[in-house]
Amino acid sequence: MNELQSRTEMSPRHKTVLIVEDEILIRLLLAEELASAGFQVIQAANADEALRVLESSVTVDLMFSDIRMPGTMDGLGLAERVRSTWPGIKIALTSGHLPELPAGAPADLFIPKPYQPARIGAALHDLLGSGTNDLN
Amino acid sequence: MTSTEAGAPSAATVETLLVVDDEVLIRLAISDYLRECGFKVIEAASAEEAIVVLEQSGKTIDLVLSDVEMPGSMDGFALSAWIRTHQPGLPVVMAGSPSRAASAAAELCETGPQLSKPYDTQLLIDHIRRLLGTRKASPAATFPDASQSGITPLL
């Protein structure tokens, strides 16, 4: 079968995670782990790339973003924007500089760095209610 | 398509690709297509990121597929020159436009780990065009293509 499956047509049981992380080595490691955990993974290097993806026809179920990033917007600004524009997207934030989220920060989950990439998959599945039992 | 091969990979199996493109939608469409063909794909948003992957990730990269025009201090040509100096023998394929990147990906899939392409190159090109077309504020697309008259080709 040679049918093009656009992301919007992918099996709904495979959730799509948008990773926003400016450090390439962290990003690629995380992408590999989350793909192994059964997610469709999209990689963005900064908030601008993340917004480009979000504004396209690509379906995103969850955004996992670093807070401190260079560019026009950091992770908190990006989270605010996602929450107001795309309220259905779950948001997980991570930071190596903050021990916890600032009060009122728009996120469903906070994961401090350093984290074990292998354990992020389970945490994100929990957040989405999409454990491996749901994947067939 | 400009193709620069720093060394013949005839004896080596190409399994892991490094895709370098500063346009995230193109990068993800091309990368996912190549994954469907059975390749492992690492994505870089810039020549600088590509070099970090090549120097520090510990991953074995078999071939680099890179956009030509990229912002920052290094474009695709500069990346290719860096690779020739620091990792001679690593093949670099450069693509100056999304449709050329799609053609390059299709060629790679012809002899990829899975011997069949997941879908036609034209479907991939159309997919990329649709993705780019749904952006709220999209700059003028410059894809050299017979069906888009009046558009200035990049390469």
PDB file of C-alpha atoms in Angstrom:
ATOM      1  CA  MET A   1       0.000   0.000   0.000  1.00  0.00           C
ATOM      2  CA  ASN A   2       1.577   3.236  -1.077  1.00  0.00           C
ATOM      3  CA  GLU A   3      -0.874   5.738   0.287  1.00  0.00           C
ATOM      4  CA  LEU A   4       0.437   8.927   1.725  1.00  0.00           C
ATOM      5  CA  GLN A   5      -0.711   9.160   5.299  1.00  0.00           C
ATOM      6  CA  SER A   6      -0.590  12.755   6.327  1.00  0.00           C
ATOM      7  CA  ARG A   7      -0.233  13.355   9.989  1.00  0.00           C
ATOM      8  CA  THR A   8      -3.851  14.352  10.268  1.00  0.00           C
ATOM      9  CA  GLU A   9      -4.820  10.920   8.969  1.00  0.00           C
ATOM     10  CA  MET A  10      -2.597   8.902  11.269  1.00  0.00           C
ATOM     11  CA  SER A  11      -4.231   6.430  13.589  1.00  0.00           C
ATOM     12  CA  PRO A  12      -5.804   8.460  16.386  1.00  0.00           C
ATOM     13  CA  ARG A  13      -4.303   6.040  18.870  1.00  0.00           C
ATOM     14  CA  HIS A  14      -0.812   7.288  18.037  1.00  0.00           C
ATOM     15  CA  LYS A  15      -0.591  10.595  19.789  1.00  0.00           C
ATOM     16  CA  THR A  16       1.602  13.339  18.340  1.00  0.00           C
ATOM     17  CA  VAL A  17       4.078  15.105  20.581  1.00  0.00           C
ATOM     18  CA  LEU A  18       5.713  18.350  19.524  1.00  0.00           C
ATOM     19  CA  ILE A  19       9.126  18.650  21.165  1.00  0.00           C
ATOM     20  CA  VAL A  20      10.479  22.196  21.488  1.00  0.00           C
ATOM     21  CA  GLU A  21      14.114  22.166  22.552  1.00  0.00           C
ATOM     22  CA  ASP A  22      16.991  24.289  21.351  1.00  0.00           C
ATOM     23  CA  GLU A  23      19.759  21.904  22.397  1.00  0.00           C
ATOM     24  CA  ILE A  24      20.076  19.482  19.497  1.00  0.00           C
ATOM     25  CA  LEU A  25      21.586  16.589  21.432  1.00  0.00           C
ATOM     26  CA  ILE A  26      18.824  16.674  24.036  1.00  0.00           C
ATOM     27  CA  ARG A  27      16.203  17.054  21.337  1.00  0.00           C
ATOM     28  CA  LEU A  28      17.340  14.075  19.298  1.00  0.00           C
ATOM     29  CA  LEU A  29      17.650  11.826  22.338  1.00  0.00           C
ATOM     30  CA  LEU A  30      14.198  12.774  23.515  1.00  0.00           C
ATOM     31  CA  ALA A  31      12.772  12.282  20.016  1.00  0.00           C
ATOM     32  CA  GLU A  32      14.185   8.766  19.869  1.00  0.00           C
ATOM     33  CA  GLU A  33      12.834   7.867  23.298  1.00  0.00           C
ATOM     34  CA  LEU A  34       9.371   9.211  22.593  1.00  0.00           C
ATOM     35  CA  ALA A  35       9.230   7.452  19.212  1.00  0.00           C
ATOM     36  CA  SER A  36      10.148   4.216  21.011  1.00  0.00           C
ATOM     37  CA  ALA A  37       7.386   4.940  23.485  1.00  0.00           C
ATOM     38  CA  GLY A  38       4.884   4.927  20.623  1.00  0.00           C
ATOM     39  CA  PHE A  39       4.459   8.609  19.889  1.00  0.00           C
ATOM     40  CA  GLN A  40       4.546  10.406  16.580  1.00  0.00           C
ATOM     41  CA  VAL A  41       7.243  12.976  17.199  1.00  0.00           C
ATOM     42  CA  ILE A  42       7.731  16.410  15.682  1.00  0.00           C
ATOM     43  CA  GLN A  43      10.922  18.273  16.507  1.00  0.00           C
ATOM     44  CA  ALA A  44      11.112  22.035  16.775  1.00  0.00           C
ATOM     45  CA  ALA A  45      14.296  23.898  17.628  1.00  0.00           C
ATOM     46  CA  ASN A  46      12.589  26.984  19.063  1.00  0.00           C
ATOM     47  CA  ALA A  47       9.259  28.714  19.585  1.00  0.00           C
ATOM     48  CA  ASP A  48       9.133  30.063  16.020  1.00  0.00           C
ATOM     49  CA  GLU A  49       9.422  26.556  14.596  1.00  0.00           C
ATOM     50  CA  ALA A  50       6.845  25.300  17.077  1.00  0.00           C
ATOM     51  CA  LEU A  51       4.373  27.956  15.998  1.00  0.00           C
ATOM     52  CA  ARG A  52       5.014  27.157  12.346  1.00  0.00           C
ATOM     53  CA  VAL A  53       4.027  23.581  13.044  1.00  0.00           C
ATOM     54  CA  LEU A  54       1.035  24.512  15.184  1.00  0.00           C
ATOM     55  CA  GLU A  55      -0.289  26.899  12.538  1.00  0.00           C
ATOM     56  CA  SER A  56      -0.076  24.233   9.844  1.00  0.00           C
ATOM     57  CA  SER A  57      -2.381  21.318   9.145  1.00  0.00           C
ATOM     58  CA  VAL A  58      -0.327  19.054  11.386  1.00  0.00           C
ATOM     59  CA  THR A  59      -2.215  17.598  14.361  1.00  0.00           C
ATOM     60  CA  VAL A  60      -0.470  18.027  17.695  1.00  0.00           C
ATOM     61  CA  ASP A  61      -1.801  16.401  20.858  1.00  0.00           C
ATOM     62  CA  LEU A  62       0.853  17.518  23.285  1.00  0.00           C
ATOM     63  CA  MET A  63       3.666  20.043  23.333  1.00  0.00           C
ATOM     64  CA  PHE A  64       6.738  19.296  25.428  1.00  0.00           C
ATOM     65  CA  SER A  65       8.828  22.431  25.604  1.00  0.00           C
ATOM     66  CA  ASP A  66      11.930  23.704  27.285  1.00  0.00           C
ATOM     67  CA  ILE A  67      11.421  27.022  29.022  1.00  0.00           C
ATOM     68  CA  ARG A  68      14.668  28.821  28.364  1.00  0.00           C
ATOM     69  CA  MET A  69      15.182  29.110  24.627  1.00  0.00           C
ATOM     70  CA  PRO A  70      16.747  31.735  22.418  1.00  0.00           C
ATOM     71  CA  GLY A  71      14.568  33.535  19.922  1.00  0.00           C
ATOM     72  CA  THR A  72      11.462  35.635  19.978  1.00  0.00           C
ATOM     73  CA  MET A  73       9.693  33.681  22.690  1.00  0.00           C
ATOM     74  CA  ASP A  74      10.648  31.407  25.550  1.00  0.00           C
ATOM     75  CA  GLY A  75       8.743  28.304  26.607  1.00  0.00           C
ATOM     76  CA  LEU A  76       6.454  30.170  28.965  1.00  0.00           C
ATOM     77  CA  GLY A  77       5.435  32.628  26.273  1.00  0.00           C
ATOM     78  CA  LEU A  78       4.925  29.766  23.886  1.00  0.00           C
ATOM     79  CA  ALA A  79       2.801  27.902  26.432  1.00  0.00           C
ATOM     80  CA  GLU A  80       0.629  30.981  26.943  1.00  0.00           C
ATOM     81  CA  ARG A  81       0.125  31.259  23.214  1.00  0.00           C
ATOM     82  CA  VAL A  82      -0.719  27.570  22.823  1.00  0.00           C
ATOM     83  CA  ARG A  83      -3.115  27.612  25.740  1.00  0.00           C
ATOM     84  CA  SER A  84      -5.059  30.560  24.361  1.00  0.00           C
ATOM     85  CA  THR A  85      -4.992  29.599  20.683  1.00  0.00           C
ATOM     86  CA  TRP A  86      -5.114  25.803  20.838  1.00  0.00           C
ATOM     87  CA  PRO A  87      -6.603  24.942  24.250  1.00  0.00           C
ATOM     88  CA  GLY A  88      -6.998  21.271  23.356  1.00  0.00           C
ATOM     89  CA  ILE A  89      -3.241  20.701  23.252  1.00  0.00           C
ATOM     90  CA  LYS A  90      -1.708  19.388  26.460  1.00  0.00           C
ATOM     91  CA  ILE A  91       1.359  21.227  27.634  1.00  0.00           C
ATOM     92  CA  ALA A  92       4.380  19.845  29.452  1.00  0.00           C
ATOM     93  CA  LEU A  93       7.255  22.168  30.299  1.00  0.00           C
ATOM     94  CA  THR A  94      10.802  21.427  31.359  1.00  0.00           C
ATOM     95  CA  SER A  95      13.626  23.531  32.725  1.00  0.00           C
ATOM     96  CA  GLY A  96      17.126  23.128  34.040  1.00  0.00           C
ATOM     97  CA  HIS A  97      16.972  26.496  35.732  1.00  0.00           C
ATOM     98  CA  LEU A  98      13.656  26.520  37.558  1.00  0.00           C
ATOM     99  CA  PRO A  99      12.932  23.965  40.288  1.00  0.00           C
ATOM    100  CA  GLU A 100       9.235  24.393  39.678  1.00  0.00           C
ATOM    101  CA  LEU A 101       6.824  26.268  37.489  1.00  0.00           C
ATOM    102  CA  PRO A 102       6.082  29.898  38.214  1.00  0.00           C
ATOM    103  CA  ALA A 103       2.627  30.308  39.716  1.00  0.00           C
ATOM    104  CA  GLY A 104      -0.080  30.458  37.108  1.00  0.00           C
ATOM    105  CA  ALA A 105       2.129  29.096  34.336  1.00  0.00           C
ATOM    106  CA  PRO A 106      -0.045  27.414  31.722  1.00  0.00           C
ATOM    107  CA  ALA A 107       1.154  23.829  31.820  1.00  0.00           C
ATOM    108  CA  ASP A 108      -0.342  20.458  32.639  1.00  0.00           C
ATOM    109  CA  LEU A 109       2.954  18.989  33.727  1.00  0.00           C
ATOM    110  CA  PHE A 110       6.372  20.240  34.756  1.00  0.00           C
ATOM    111  CA  ILE A 111       9.475  18.066  34.463  1.00  0.00           C
ATOM    112  CA  PRO A 112      12.690  19.495  35.870  1.00  0.00           C
ATOM    113  CA  LYS A 113      15.977  18.841  34.130  1.00  0.00           C
ATOM    114  CA  PRO A 114      17.901  16.647  34.221  1.00  0.00           C
ATOM    115  CA  TYR A 115      15.350  13.982  33.405  1.00  0.00           C
ATOM    116  CA  GLN A 116      15.563  10.419  32.211  1.00  0.00           C
ATOM    117  CA  PRO A 117      14.309  10.485  28.627  1.00  0.00           C
ATOM    118  CA  ALA A 118      13.151   6.906  28.993  1.00  0.00           C
ATOM    119  CA  ARG A 119      10.701   7.930  31.713  1.00  0.00           C
ATOM    120  CA  ILE A 120       9.224  10.884  29.888  1.00  0.00           C
ATOM    121  CA  GLY A 121       7.244   8.593  27.595  1.00  0.00           C
ATOM    122  CA  ALA A 122       5.267   7.108  30.460  1.00  0.00           C
ATOM    123  CA  ALA A 123       4.614  10.535  31.977  1.00  0.00           C
ATOM    124  CA  LEU A 124       3.318  11.900  28.684  1.00  0.00           C
ATOM    125  CA  HIS A 125       1.149   8.840  28.052  1.00  0.00           C
ATOM    126  CA  ASP A 126      -0.375   9.391  31.484  1.00  0.00           C
ATOM    127  CA  LEU A 127      -1.056  13.008  30.667  1.00  0.00           C
ATOM    128  CA  LEU A 128      -2.742  12.044  27.421  1.00  0.00           C
ATOM    129  CA  GLY A 129      -4.444   8.969  28.810  1.00  0.00           C
ATOM    130  CA  SER A 130      -2.797   7.034  25.998  1.00  0.00           C
ATOM    131  CA  GLY A 131      -0.933   4.167  27.616  1.00  0.00           C
ATOM    132  CA  THR A 132       0.391   1.332  25.480  1.00  0.00           C
ATOM    133  CA  ASN A 133      -2.793  -0.607  26.197  1.00  0.00           C
ATOM    134  CA  ASP A 134      -4.524   1.750  23.824  1.00  0.00           C
ATOM    135  CA  LEU A 135      -2.143   1.146  20.968  1.00  0.00           C
ATOM    136  CA  ASN A 136      -2.876  -1.842  18.824  1.00  0.00           C
TER     137      ASN A 136
ATOM    138  CA  MET B   1      19.768  18.674  -7.931  1.00  0.00           C
ATOM    139  CA  THR B   2      23.280  19.330  -6.842  1.00  0.00           C
ATOM    140  CA  SER B   3      24.827  16.198  -5.463  1.00  0.00           C
ATOM    141  CA  THR B   4      28.243  16.174  -3.901  1.00  0.00           C
ATOM    142  CA  GLU B   5      29.525  12.794  -2.853  1.00  0.00           C
ATOM    143  CA  ALA B   6      32.673  13.006  -0.837  1.00  0.00           C
ATOM    144  CA  GLY B   7      33.194   9.274  -1.102  1.00  0.00           C
ATOM    145  CA  ALA B   8      31.545   6.281  -2.735  1.00  0.00           C
ATOM    146  CA  PRO B   9      29.240   4.523  -0.279  1.00  0.00           C
ATOM    147  CA  SER B  10      28.969   1.465  -2.467  1.00  0.00           C
ATOM    148  CA  ALA B  11      30.244  -0.977   0.111  1.00  0.00           C
ATOM    149  CA  ALA B  12      28.536   0.688   3.052  1.00  0.00           C
ATOM    150  CA  THR B  13      24.863   0.365   3.819  1.00  0.00           C
ATOM    151  CA  VAL B  14      23.137   3.687   4.195  1.00  0.00           C
ATOM    152  CA  GLU B  15      20.969   3.369   7.280  1.00  0.00           C
ATOM    153  CA  THR B  16      21.087   6.601   9.211  1.00  0.00           C
ATOM    154  CA  LEU B  17      20.475   9.921   7.524  1.00  0.00           C
ATOM    155  CA  LEU B  18      20.991  13.439   8.784  1.00  0.00           C
ATOM    156  CA  VAL B  19      18.436  15.836   7.299  1.00  0.00           C
ATOM    157  CA  VAL B  20      19.358  19.506   7.582  1.00  0.00           C
ATOM    158  CA  ASP B  21      16.771  22.187   6.834  1.00  0.00           C
ATOM    159  CA  ASP B  22      15.813  25.403   8.556  1.00  0.00           C
ATOM    160  CA  GLU B  23      12.198  25.119   7.369  1.00  0.00           C
ATOM    161  CA  VAL B  24      10.608  22.854   9.965  1.00  0.00           C
ATOM    162  CA  LEU B  25       7.651  21.766   7.834  1.00  0.00           C
ATOM    163  CA  ILE B  26       9.865  20.620   4.994  1.00  0.00           C
ATOM    164  CA  ARG B  27      12.282  19.003   7.404  1.00  0.00           C
ATOM    165  CA  LEU B  28       9.544  16.983   9.083  1.00  0.00           C
ATOM    166  CA  ALA B  29       7.847  15.956   5.812  1.00  0.00           C
ATOM    167  CA  ILE B  30      11.096  14.785   4.234  1.00  0.00           C
ATOM    168  CA  SER B  31      12.265  13.088   7.426  1.00  0.00           C
ATOM    169  CA  ASP B  32       9.018  11.206   7.974  1.00  0.00           C
ATOM    170  CA  TYR B  33       9.019  10.070   4.331  1.00  0.00           C
ATOM    171  CA  LEU B  34      12.545   8.733   4.730  1.00  0.00           C
ATOM    172  CA  ARG B  35      11.547   6.970   7.969  1.00  0.00           C
ATOM    173  CA  GLU B  36       8.707   5.285   6.100  1.00  0.00           C
ATOM    174  CA  CYS B  37      11.368   3.953   3.734  1.00  0.00           C
ATOM    175  CA  GLY B  38      13.121   2.334   6.661  1.00  0.00           C
ATOM    176  CA  PHE B  39      15.854   4.857   7.386  1.00  0.00           C
ATOM    177  CA  LYS B  40      16.736   6.145  10.782  1.00  0.00           C
ATOM    178  CA  VAL B  41      16.625   9.932  10.453  1.00  0.00           C
ATOM    179  CA  ILE B  42      18.181  12.591  12.627  1.00  0.00           C
ATOM    180  CA  GLU B  43      16.955  16.138  12.057  1.00  0.00           C
ATOM    181  CA  ALA B  44      18.967  19.332  12.310  1.00  0.00           C
ATOM    182  CA  ALA B  45      17.591  22.846  11.928  1.00  0.00           C
ATOM    183  CA  SER B  46      20.870  24.398  10.861  1.00  0.00           C
ATOM    184  CA  ALA B  47      24.377  23.649   9.683  1.00  0.00           C
ATOM    185  CA  GLU B  48      25.581  24.425  13.201  1.00  0.00           C
ATOM    186  CA  GLU B  49      23.255  21.820  14.680  1.00  0.00           C
ATOM    187  CA  ALA B  50      24.335  19.324  12.027  1.00  0.00           C
ATOM    188  CA  ILE B  51      27.953  19.772  13.049  1.00  0.00           C
ATOM    189  CA  VAL B  52      27.101  19.211  16.710  1.00  0.00           C
ATOM    190  CA  VAL B  53      25.391  15.957  15.713  1.00  0.00           C
ATOM    191  CA  LEU B  54      28.341  14.879  13.590  1.00  0.00           C
ATOM    192  CA  GLU B  55      30.953  15.773  16.193  1.00  0.00           C
ATOM    193  CA  GLN B  56      29.290  15.056  19.513  1.00  0.00           C
ATOM    194  CA  SER B  57      26.303  12.752  19.254  1.00  0.00           C
ATOM    195  CA  GLY B  58      28.216   9.535  18.885  1.00  0.00           C
ATOM    196  CA  LYS B  59      25.768   8.543  16.166  1.00  0.00           C
ATOM    197  CA  THR B  60      27.017   7.021  12.934  1.00  0.00           C
ATOM    198  CA  ILE B  61      25.645   9.102  10.085  1.00  0.00           C
ATOM    199  CA  ASP B  62      25.769   7.458   6.685  1.00  0.00           C
ATOM    200  CA  LEU B  63      24.596  10.336   4.532  1.00  0.00           C
ATOM    201  CA  VAL B  64      23.666  13.991   4.910  1.00  0.00           C
ATOM    202  CA  LEU B  65      20.738  15.538   3.018  1.00  0.00           C
ATOM    203  CA  SER B  66      20.913  19.292   3.323  1.00  0.00           C
ATOM    204  CA  ASP B  67      19.056  22.379   2.223  1.00  0.00           C
ATOM    205  CA  VAL B  68      21.241  24.949   0.521  1.00  0.00           C
ATOM    206  CA  GLU B  69      20.012  28.311   1.755  1.00  0.00           C
ATOM    207  CA  MET B  70      19.982  28.462   5.513  1.00  0.00           C
ATOM    208  CA  PRO B  71      20.299  31.454   7.810  1.00  0.00           C
ATOM    209  CA  GLY B  72      23.215  31.742  10.181  1.00  0.00           C
ATOM    210  CA  SER B  73      26.889  31.737   9.456  1.00  0.00           C
ATOM    211  CA  MET B  74      26.838  28.513   7.427  1.00  0.00           C
ATOM    212  CA  ASP B  75      24.709  27.512   4.485  1.00  0.00           C
ATOM    213  CA  GLY B  76      24.569  24.117   2.803  1.00  0.00           C
ATOM    214  CA  PHE B  77      27.723  24.749   0.809  1.00  0.00           C
ATOM    215  CA  ALA B  78      29.635  25.679   3.939  1.00  0.00           C
ATOM    216  CA  LEU B  79      28.352  22.572   5.681  1.00  0.00           C
ATOM    217  CA  SER B  80      29.412  20.435   2.751  1.00  0.00           C
ATOM    218  CA  ALA B  81      32.880  21.992   2.843  1.00  0.00           C
ATOM    219  CA  TRP B  82      33.134  21.371   6.577  1.00  0.00           C
ATOM    220  CA  ILE B  83      32.203  17.728   6.075  1.00  0.00           C
ATOM    221  CA  ARG B  84      34.745  17.275   3.290  1.00  0.00           C
ATOM    222  CA  THR B  85      37.416  18.554   5.652  1.00  0.00           C
ATOM    223  CA  HIS B  86      36.371  16.904   8.899  1.00  0.00           C
ATOM    224  CA  GLN B  87      34.536  13.785   7.803  1.00  0.00           C
ATOM    225  CA  PRO B  88      35.777  12.950   4.342  1.00  0.00           C
ATOM    226  CA  GLY B  89      33.932   9.985   2.943  1.00  0.00           C
ATOM    227  CA  LEU B  90      30.600  11.078   4.382  1.00  0.00           C
ATOM    228  CA  PRO B  91      28.288  11.594   1.398  1.00  0.00           C
ATOM    229  CA  VAL B  92      26.440  14.896   1.229  1.00  0.00           C
ATOM    230  CA  VAL B  93      23.424  15.478  -0.984  1.00  0.00           C
ATOM    231  CA  MET B  94      22.314  19.058  -1.323  1.00  0.00           C
ATOM    232  CA  ALA B  95      18.852  20.107  -2.389  1.00  0.00           C
ATOM    233  CA  GLY B  96      18.156  23.720  -3.280  1.00  0.00           C
ATOM    234  CA  SER B  97      14.387  23.501  -3.095  1.00  0.00           C
ATOM    235  CA  PRO B  98      11.659  21.434  -1.441  1.00  0.00           C
ATOM    236  CA  SER B  99      10.900  19.596  -4.676  1.00  0.00           C
ATOM    237  CA  ARG B 100      14.564  18.757  -5.094  1.00  0.00           C
ATOM    238  CA  ALA B 101      14.665  17.548  -1.511  1.00  0.00           C
ATOM    239  CA  ALA B 102      11.656  15.347  -2.263  1.00  0.00           C
ATOM    240  CA  SER B 103      13.365  13.959  -5.369  1.00  0.00           C
ATOM    241  CA  ALA B 104      16.525  13.293  -3.402  1.00  0.00           C
ATOM    242  CA  ALA B 105      14.513  11.508  -0.734  1.00  0.00           C
ATOM    243  CA  ALA B 106      12.757   9.416  -3.358  1.00  0.00           C
ATOM    244  CA  GLU B 107      16.102   8.444  -4.876  1.00  0.00           C
ATOM    245  CA  LEU B 108      17.398   7.435  -1.464  1.00  0.00           C
ATOM    246  CA  CYS B 109      14.312   5.327  -0.919  1.00  0.00           C
ATOM    247  CA  GLU B 110      14.903   3.477  -4.188  1.00  0.00           C
ATOM    248  CA  THR B 111      17.895   1.769  -2.628  1.00  0.00           C
ATOM    249  CA  GLY B 112      16.891   2.152   0.995  1.00  0.00           C
ATOM    250  CA  PRO B 113      16.423  -0.457   3.676  1.00  0.00           C
ATOM    251  CA  GLN B 114      12.919  -1.107   2.390  1.00  0.00           C
ATOM    252  CA  LEU B 115      13.063  -1.603  -1.349  1.00  0.00           C
ATOM    253  CA  SER B 116       9.715   0.022  -2.031  1.00  0.00           C
ATOM    254  CA  LYS B 117       8.850   3.707  -1.749  1.00  0.00           C
ATOM    255  CA  PRO B 118       5.950   4.388   0.593  1.00  0.00           C
ATOM    256  CA  TYR B 119       4.404   6.722  -1.928  1.00  0.00           C
ATOM    257  CA  ASP B 120       5.078   8.792  -5.034  1.00  0.00           C
ATOM    258  CA  THR B 121       7.431  11.723  -4.966  1.00  0.00           C
ATOM    259  CA  GLN B 122       4.645  13.891  -6.326  1.00  0.00           C
ATOM    260  CA  LEU B 123       2.463  13.032  -3.339  1.00  0.00           C
ATOM    261  CA  LEU B 124       5.308  14.066  -1.072  1.00  0.00           C
ATOM    262  CA  ILE B 125       5.754  17.335  -2.934  1.00  0.00           C
ATOM    263  CA  ASP B 126       2.011  17.985  -2.793  1.00  0.00           C
ATOM    264  CA  HIS B 127       2.031  17.187   0.918  1.00  0.00           C
ATOM    265  CA  ILE B 128       4.834  19.661   1.526  1.00  0.00           C
ATOM    266  CA  ARG B 129       3.081  22.285  -0.519  1.00  0.00           C
ATOM    267  CA  ARG B 130      -0.133  21.757   1.417  1.00  0.00           C
ATOM    268  CA  LEU B 131       1.707  22.021   4.719  1.00  0.00           C
ATOM    269  CA  LEU B 132       3.378  25.224   3.684  1.00  0.00           C
ATOM    270  CA  GLY B 133       0.162  26.549   2.227  1.00  0.00           C
ATOM    271  CA  THR B 134      -1.716  26.287   5.507  1.00  0.00           C
ATOM    272  CA  ARG B 135       0.574  28.638   7.350  1.00  0.00           C
ATOM    273  CA  LYS B 136      -1.203  31.771   8.476  1.00  0.00           C
ATOM    274  CA  ALA B 137       1.565  34.106   7.373  1.00  0.00           C
ATOM    275  CA  SER B 138       3.471  32.413   4.611  1.00  0.00           C
ATOM    276  CA  PRO B 139       6.126  34.207   2.614  1.00  0.00           C
ATOM    277  CA  ALA B 140       6.040  33.754  -1.157  1.00  0.00           C
ATOM    278  CA  ALA B 141       6.891  30.204  -2.014  1.00  0.00           C
ATOM    279  CA  THR B 142       9.752  29.832  -4.417  1.00  0.00           C
ATOM    280  CA  PHE B 143       9.588  26.295  -5.693  1.00  0.00           C
ATOM    281  CA  PRO B 144      11.000  25.765  -9.151  1.00  0.00           C
ATOM    282  CA  ASP B 145       8.213  23.867 -10.800  1.00  0.00           C
ATOM    283  CA  ALA B 146       6.617  23.966 -14.208  1.00  0.00           C
ATOM    284  CA  SER B 147       3.166  24.397 -12.745  1.00  0.00           C
ATOM    285  CA  GLN B 148       4.110  27.548 -10.892  1.00  0.00           C
ATOM    286  CA  SER B 149       4.888  30.020 -13.623  1.00  0.00           C
ATOM    287  CA  GLY B 150       6.330  33.336 -12.685  1.00  0.00           C
ATOM    288  CA  ILE B 151       8.025  31.986  -9.584  1.00  0.00           C
ATOM    289  CA  THR B 152      11.748  32.608  -9.434  1.00  0.00           C
ATOM    290  CA  PRO B 153      13.590  29.346  -8.982  1.00  0.00           C
ATOM    291  CA  LEU B 154      16.135  29.140  -6.197  1.00  0.00           C
ATOM    292  CA  LEU B 155      18.469  26.684  -7.915  1.00  0.00           C
TER     293      LEU B 155
END
